[in-house]
XYZ file of C-alpha atoms in Angstrom:
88
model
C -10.693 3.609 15.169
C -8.146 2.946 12.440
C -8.759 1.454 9.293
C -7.294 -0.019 6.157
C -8.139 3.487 4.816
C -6.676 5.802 7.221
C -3.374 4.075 6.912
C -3.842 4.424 2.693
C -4.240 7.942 3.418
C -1.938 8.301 5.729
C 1.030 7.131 3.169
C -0.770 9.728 0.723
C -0.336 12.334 3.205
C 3.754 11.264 3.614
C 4.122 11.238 -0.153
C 2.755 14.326 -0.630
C 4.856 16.156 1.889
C 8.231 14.317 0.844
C 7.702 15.011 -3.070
C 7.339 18.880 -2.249
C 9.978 18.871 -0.077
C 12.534 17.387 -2.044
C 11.069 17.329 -5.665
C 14.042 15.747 -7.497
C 14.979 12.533 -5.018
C 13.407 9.666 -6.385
C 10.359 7.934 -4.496
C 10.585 4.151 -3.542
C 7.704 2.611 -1.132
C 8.828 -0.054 0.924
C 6.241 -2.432 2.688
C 6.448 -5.523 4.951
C 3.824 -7.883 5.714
C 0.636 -6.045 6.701
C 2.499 -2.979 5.041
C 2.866 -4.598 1.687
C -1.025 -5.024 1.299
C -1.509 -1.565 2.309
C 1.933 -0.236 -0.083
C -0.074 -2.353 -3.077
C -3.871 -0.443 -1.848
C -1.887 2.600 -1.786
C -0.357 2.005 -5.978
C -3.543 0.628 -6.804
C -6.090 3.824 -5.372
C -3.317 6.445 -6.538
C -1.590 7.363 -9.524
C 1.250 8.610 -8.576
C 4.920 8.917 -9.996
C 7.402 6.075 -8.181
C 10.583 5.044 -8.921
C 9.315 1.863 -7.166
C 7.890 -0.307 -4.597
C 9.184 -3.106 -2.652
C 6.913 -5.629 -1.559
C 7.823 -8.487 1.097
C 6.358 -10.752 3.321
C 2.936 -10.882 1.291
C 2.495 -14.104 1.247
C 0.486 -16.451 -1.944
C -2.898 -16.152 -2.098
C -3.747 -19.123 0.508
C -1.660 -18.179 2.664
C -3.587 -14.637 3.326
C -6.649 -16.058 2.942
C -6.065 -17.679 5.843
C -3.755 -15.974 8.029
C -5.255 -12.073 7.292
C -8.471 -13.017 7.244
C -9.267 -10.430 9.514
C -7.129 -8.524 7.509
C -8.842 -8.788 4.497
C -11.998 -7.592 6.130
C -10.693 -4.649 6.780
C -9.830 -4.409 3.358
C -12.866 -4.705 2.151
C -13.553 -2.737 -1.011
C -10.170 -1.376 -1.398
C -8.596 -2.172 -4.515
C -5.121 -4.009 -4.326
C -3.337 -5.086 -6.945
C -1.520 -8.260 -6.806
C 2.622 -7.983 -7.464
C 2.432 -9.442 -10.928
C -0.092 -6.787 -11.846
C 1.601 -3.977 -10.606
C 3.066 -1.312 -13.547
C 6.815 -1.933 -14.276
């Protein structure tokens, strides 16, 4: 069974691999819908070095609440910072 934290991991995993393969290209995380909660879990659990993210398809704060509910449960516990919080 996958979860919230496997994919997290998983873009970890990707990162990893592409910033020792090619060192000196910069790193920009794209994420859509589903993938923009998980691209935000992923800046908010690791510190790593970005040239930057793009988030879309989020949706406000209602709108997940209600839509991702069972989203958001899967969620649970994992920190995600919301777009206006996220580091310049």
């Amino acid at each position: 069974r996958r979860s919230a934290d496997c994919l997290i991991k998983d873009i970890k995993k990707h990162y990893d691999l592409a910033t020792k393969e090619n060192p000196k290209l910069p790193v920009v995380l794209f994420g859509h819908s589903l993938g923009s909660m998980i691209v935000k879990a992923f800046v908010g659990r690791y510190k790593v070095p970005l040239s930057g993210i793009i988030i879309c398809g989020t949706g406000t704060l209602p709108q997940i609440l209600g839509i991702f509910r069972p989203v958001l449960k899967l969620l649970r516990g994992v920190n995600i910072p919301y777009p206006n919080m996220i580091p310049g």
